[in-house]
PDB file of C-alpha atoms and ligand atoms in Angstrom:
ATOM      1  CA  MET A   8     121.447   2.555 129.359  1.00  0.00           C
ATOM      2  CA  HIS A   9     123.304   4.771 131.796  1.00  0.00           C
ATOM      3  CA  ILE A  10     121.950   6.035 135.125  1.00  0.00           C
ATOM      4  CA  LEU A  11     123.419   8.788 137.312  1.00  0.00           C
ATOM      5  CA  VAL A  12     123.060   8.009 141.029  1.00  0.00           C
ATOM      6  CA  LEU A  13     123.302  11.104 143.213  1.00  0.00           C
ATOM      7  CA  ASN A  14     123.529  11.207 146.992  1.00  0.00           C
ATOM      8  CA  GLY A  15     123.311  14.497 148.874  1.00  0.00           C
ATOM      9  CA  PRO A  16     124.748  15.912 152.085  1.00  0.00           C
ATOM     10  CA  ASN A  17     125.793  13.721 155.001  1.00  0.00           C
ATOM     11  CA  LEU A  18     125.181  10.492 153.119  1.00  0.00           C
ATOM     12  CA  ASN A  19     128.967  10.047 153.031  1.00  0.00           C
ATOM     13  CA  MET A  20     128.485   9.431 156.788  1.00  0.00           C
ATOM     14  CA  LEU A  21     126.281   6.357 156.263  1.00  0.00           C
ATOM     15  CA  GLY A  22     127.292   3.603 158.649  1.00  0.00           C
ATOM     16  CA  THR A  23     128.082   6.110 161.391  1.00  0.00           C
ATOM     17  CA  ARG A  24     125.255   8.572 161.058  1.00  0.00           C
ATOM     18  CA  GLU A  25     122.010   7.959 163.013  1.00  0.00           C
ATOM     19  CA  PRO A  26     121.930   4.172 162.435  1.00  0.00           C
ATOM     20  CA  GLU A  27     118.377   4.068 163.830  1.00  0.00           C
ATOM     21  CA  HIS A  28     117.289   5.913 160.685  1.00  0.00           C
ATOM     22  CA  TYR A  29     119.909   4.925 158.122  1.00  0.00           C
ATOM     23  CA  GLY A  30     121.287   1.547 159.199  1.00  0.00           C
ATOM     24  CA  THR A  31     124.889   0.473 159.611  1.00  0.00           C
ATOM     25  CA  GLN A  32     126.018  -0.015 156.027  1.00  0.00           C
ATOM     26  CA  THR A  33     128.263   2.543 154.354  1.00  0.00           C
ATOM     27  CA  LEU A  34     127.966   4.624 151.198  1.00  0.00           C
ATOM     28  CA  GLY A  35     130.624   2.335 149.703  1.00  0.00           C
ATOM     29  CA  ASP A  36     128.392  -0.664 150.437  1.00  0.00           C
ATOM     30  CA  LEU A  37     125.448   1.098 148.770  1.00  0.00           C
ATOM     31  CA  GLU A  38     127.411   2.035 145.657  1.00  0.00           C
ATOM     32  CA  TYR A  39     128.861  -1.488 145.362  1.00  0.00           C
ATOM     33  CA  MET A  40     125.355  -2.957 145.612  1.00  0.00           C
ATOM     34  CA  LEU A  41     124.095  -0.605 142.888  1.00  0.00           C
ATOM     35  CA  ARG A  42     126.987  -1.418 140.551  1.00  0.00           C
ATOM     36  CA  GLN A  43     126.361  -5.152 141.033  1.00  0.00           C
ATOM     37  CA  GLU A  44     122.650  -4.748 140.323  1.00  0.00           C
ATOM     38  CA  ALA A  45     123.337  -2.561 137.279  1.00  0.00           C
ATOM     39  CA  ALA A  46     125.719  -5.180 135.870  1.00  0.00           C
ATOM     40  CA  GLN A  47     123.033  -7.845 136.289  1.00  0.00           C
ATOM     41  CA  MET A  48     120.527  -5.590 134.504  1.00  0.00           C
ATOM     42  CA  GLY A  49     122.962  -4.907 131.664  1.00  0.00           C
ATOM     43  CA  ILE A  50     123.180  -1.189 132.380  1.00  0.00           C
ATOM     44  CA  THR A  51     125.806   1.147 133.868  1.00  0.00           C
ATOM     45  CA  VAL A  52     125.691   3.570 136.773  1.00  0.00           C
ATOM     46  CA  THR A  53     127.843   6.505 137.828  1.00  0.00           C
ATOM     47  CA  CYS A  54     127.664   7.168 141.572  1.00  0.00           C
ATOM     48  CA  TYR A  55     128.368  10.596 143.001  1.00  0.00           C
ATOM     49  CA  GLN A  56     127.951  12.088 146.476  1.00  0.00           C
ATOM     50  CA  SER A  57     128.325  15.710 147.501  1.00  0.00           C
ATOM     51  CA  ASN A  58     127.643  17.851 150.534  1.00  0.00           C
ATOM     52  CA  HIS A  59     127.263  20.893 148.251  1.00  0.00           C
ATOM     53  CA  GLU A  60     124.062  21.974 146.524  1.00  0.00           C
ATOM     54  CA  GLY A  61     125.842  23.568 143.544  1.00  0.00           C
ATOM     55  CA  SER A  62     127.891  20.431 142.903  1.00  0.00           C
ATOM     56  CA  LEU A  63     124.702  18.379 142.755  1.00  0.00           C
ATOM     57  CA  VAL A  64     123.226  20.922 140.310  1.00  0.00           C
ATOM     58  CA  ASP A  65     126.411  20.662 138.188  1.00  0.00           C
ATOM     59  CA  GLN A  66     126.135  16.858 138.081  1.00  0.00           C
ATOM     60  CA  ILE A  67     122.465  17.005 137.057  1.00  0.00           C
ATOM     61  CA  GLN A  68     123.296  19.461 134.259  1.00  0.00           C
ATOM     62  CA  ALA A  69     126.190  17.281 133.064  1.00  0.00           C
ATOM     63  CA  ALA A  70     123.842  14.294 132.945  1.00  0.00           C
ATOM     64  CA  TYR A  71     121.933  16.008 130.119  1.00  0.00           C
ATOM     65  CA  HIS A  72     124.560  14.690 127.691  1.00  0.00           C
ATOM     66  CA  THR A  73     125.679  11.540 129.462  1.00  0.00           C
ATOM     67  CA  ALA A  74     122.794   9.772 131.230  1.00  0.00           C
ATOM     68  CA  ASP A  75     119.374   8.322 130.407  1.00  0.00           C
ATOM     69  CA  GLY A  76     117.987   8.847 133.902  1.00  0.00           C
ATOM     70  CA  ILE A  77     118.763  10.017 137.429  1.00  0.00           C
ATOM     71  CA  LEU A  78     118.312   8.254 140.768  1.00  0.00           C
ATOM     72  CA  ILE A  79     118.690  10.850 143.510  1.00  0.00           C
ATOM     73  CA  ASN A  80     118.606  11.036 147.267  1.00  0.00           C
ATOM     74  CA  PRO A  81     118.930  14.797 147.777  1.00  0.00           C
ATOM     75  CA  ALA A  82     119.029  14.222 151.574  1.00  0.00           C
ATOM     76  CA  ALA A  83     118.385  17.499 153.442  1.00  0.00           C
ATOM     77  CA  TYR A  84     118.236  19.406 150.134  1.00  0.00           C
ATOM     78  CA  THR A  85     114.996  17.529 149.439  1.00  0.00           C
ATOM     79  CA  HIS A  86     113.327  19.886 151.872  1.00  0.00           C
ATOM     80  CA  THR A  87     115.009  23.144 150.848  1.00  0.00           C
ATOM     81  CA  SER A  88     116.343  23.165 147.302  1.00  0.00           C
ATOM     82  CA  VAL A  89     114.517  24.883 144.476  1.00  0.00           C
ATOM     83  CA  ALA A  90     117.853  24.843 142.602  1.00  0.00           C
ATOM     84  CA  ILE A  91     117.968  21.034 142.478  1.00  0.00           C
ATOM     85  CA  LEU A  92     114.297  20.901 141.430  1.00  0.00           C
ATOM     86  CA  ASP A  93     114.987  23.410 138.637  1.00  0.00           C
ATOM     87  CA  ALA A  94     118.043  21.451 137.456  1.00  0.00           C
ATOM     88  CA  VAL A  95     115.985  18.259 137.123  1.00  0.00           C
ATOM     89  CA  LYS A  96     113.281  20.187 135.254  1.00  0.00           C
ATOM     90  CA  ALA A  97     115.918  21.727 132.985  1.00  0.00           C
ATOM     91  CA  VAL A  98     117.471  18.445 131.835  1.00  0.00           C
ATOM     92  CA  LYS A  99     114.071  16.694 131.561  1.00  0.00           C
ATOM     93  CA  LEU A 100     115.624  13.304 132.333  1.00  0.00           C
ATOM     94  CA  PRO A 101     113.413  10.708 134.038  1.00  0.00           C
ATOM     95  CA  THR A 102     114.267  11.014 137.715  1.00  0.00           C
ATOM     96  CA  VAL A 103     113.407   8.904 140.758  1.00  0.00           C
ATOM     97  CA  GLU A 104     113.591  10.339 144.276  1.00  0.00           C
ATOM     98  CA  VAL A 105     114.766   7.881 146.908  1.00  0.00           C
ATOM     99  CA  HIS A 106     115.076   8.086 150.707  1.00  0.00           C
ATOM    100  CA  ILE A 107     116.465   5.478 153.071  1.00  0.00           C
ATOM    101  CA  SER A 108     114.060   6.491 155.836  1.00  0.00           C
ATOM    102  CA  ASP A 109     110.500   7.686 155.315  1.00  0.00           C
ATOM    103  CA  PRO A 110     110.728  11.471 155.745  1.00  0.00           C
ATOM    104  CA  ASP A 111     106.924  11.750 155.705  1.00  0.00           C
ATOM    105  CA  THR A 112     106.716   9.978 159.061  1.00  0.00           C
ATOM    106  CA  ARG A 113     109.402  12.103 160.758  1.00  0.00           C
ATOM    107  CA  GLU A 114     109.578  15.812 161.663  1.00  0.00           C
ATOM    108  CA  GLU A 115     107.159  18.230 159.977  1.00  0.00           C
ATOM    109  CA  PHE A 116     109.931  19.968 158.029  1.00  0.00           C
ATOM    110  CA  ARG A 117     110.799  16.697 156.292  1.00  0.00           C
ATOM    111  CA  LYS A 118     107.302  16.391 154.799  1.00  0.00           C
ATOM    112  CA  ILE A 119     108.063  18.959 152.100  1.00  0.00           C
ATOM    113  CA  SER A 120     109.873  17.643 149.024  1.00  0.00           C
ATOM    114  CA  TYR A 121     110.645  20.208 146.351  1.00  0.00           C
ATOM    115  CA  ILE A 122     112.036  17.661 143.903  1.00  0.00           C
ATOM    116  CA  ARG A 123     109.043  15.308 144.067  1.00  0.00           C
ATOM    117  CA  GLN A 124     107.019  17.249 141.497  1.00  0.00           C
ATOM    118  CA  ALA A 125     109.714  16.635 138.867  1.00  0.00           C
ATOM    119  CA  CYS A 126     110.100  12.901 139.588  1.00  0.00           C
ATOM    120  CA  ILE A 127     108.403   9.926 137.971  1.00  0.00           C
ATOM    121  CA  ALA A 128     108.383   8.132 141.351  1.00  0.00           C
ATOM    122  CA  THR A 129     109.427   8.365 144.990  1.00  0.00           C
ATOM    123  CA  VAL A 130     110.698   5.351 146.953  1.00  0.00           C
ATOM    124  CA  LYS A 131     111.060   5.919 150.700  1.00  0.00           C
ATOM    125  CA  GLY A 132     111.424   4.003 153.929  1.00  0.00           C
ATOM    126  CA  LYS A 133     112.864   0.858 152.351  1.00  0.00           C
ATOM    127  CA  GLY A 134     116.521   1.271 153.283  1.00  0.00           C
ATOM    128  CA  PHE A 135     119.135   0.538 150.621  1.00  0.00           C
ATOM    129  CA  ALA A 136     116.632  -1.738 148.843  1.00  0.00           C
ATOM    130  CA  GLY A 137     114.777   1.421 147.837  1.00  0.00           C
ATOM    131  CA  TYR A 138     117.673   2.360 145.545  1.00  0.00           C
ATOM    132  CA  ILE A 139     117.414  -1.001 143.772  1.00  0.00           C
ATOM    133  CA  GLU A 140     113.664  -0.469 143.369  1.00  0.00           C
ATOM    134  CA  GLY A 141     114.321   3.021 142.021  1.00  0.00           C
ATOM    135  CA  LEU A 142     116.837   1.666 139.499  1.00  0.00           C
ATOM    136  CA  HIS A 143     114.251  -0.799 138.210  1.00  0.00           C
ATOM    137  CA  ILE A 144     111.566   1.897 137.983  1.00  0.00           C
ATOM    138  CA  LEU A 145     113.939   3.955 135.827  1.00  0.00           C
ATOM    139  CA  TYR A 146     114.874   0.936 133.701  1.00  0.00           C
ATOM    140  CA  ASP A 147     111.222   0.091 133.017  1.00  0.00           C
ATOM    141  CA  HIS A 148     110.321   3.708 132.286  1.00  0.00           C
ATOM    142  CA  ILE A 149     113.227   4.305 129.906  1.00  0.00           C
ATOM    143  CA  THR A 150     112.751   0.971 128.149  1.00  0.00           C
ATOM    144  CA  ALA A 151     109.035   1.691 127.653  1.00  0.00           C
ATOM    145  CA  ALA A 152     109.813   5.187 126.348  1.00  0.00           C
ATOM    146  CA  GLN A 153     112.225   3.679 123.814  1.00  0.00           C
ATOM    147  CA  GLY A 154     109.394   1.460 122.594  1.00  0.00           C
ATOM    148  CA  GLN A 155     111.324  -1.757 123.237  1.00  0.00           C
TER     149      GLN A 155
HETATM  150  C1  LIG B 224     117.038  11.211 153.835  1.00  0.00           C
HETATM  151  C2  LIG B 224     115.920  11.887 154.638  1.00  0.00           C
HETATM  152  C3  LIG B 224     116.192  13.364 154.778  1.00  0.00           C
HETATM  153  O1  LIG B 224     115.160  13.980 155.533  1.00  0.00           O
HETATM  154  C4  LIG B 224     117.494  13.588 155.511  1.00  0.00           C
HETATM  155  O2  LIG B 224     117.793  14.976 155.558  1.00  0.00           O
HETATM  156  C5  LIG B 224     118.626  12.825 154.921  1.00  0.00           C
HETATM  157  C6  LIG B 224     118.396  11.476 154.443  1.00  0.00           C
HETATM  158  C7  LIG B 224     116.849   9.683 153.758  1.00  0.00           C
HETATM  159  O3  LIG B 224     117.521   9.074 152.935  1.00  0.00           O
HETATM  160  O4  LIG B 224     116.072   9.101 154.512  1.00  0.00           O
HETATM  161  O5  LIG B 224     119.762  13.288 154.933  1.00  0.00           O
HETATM  162  O6  LIG B 224     117.001  11.712 152.509  1.00  0.00           O
END
């Protein structure tokens, strides 16, 4: 089983960026943690971060042939991007939306998530642990769908 992990804009600044919302660990720490967890689960992950909407769309499209599921934190594009929603709908891969903070308890504009309607689950407000939870949700979903 192979999972594509996508992180959107400004998440390359984790560790520096607004630690009151996102903590002090880096994107490198997050990706290392996910690779370790994946190895323990007997699956593989590809981690990718971009500040560009079109690059995220390209990665989702490429996943059509290479991945069994997508774990995505679209960051600010959560609240604006119909293009990322449409890409997830196009590839029809099981997708989990994850957020480090809980956007629903912050500013009004963060309460809208375009991608949510195309996701099998949303995990929010649990820090980096939310990514691990999301990985397990995908694993269980894909395993069940394979009838194993
Ligand atoms: C975020 C929440 C978004 O509102 C914000 O734009 C981000 C990060 C989170 O992980 O909590 O960049 O997705």
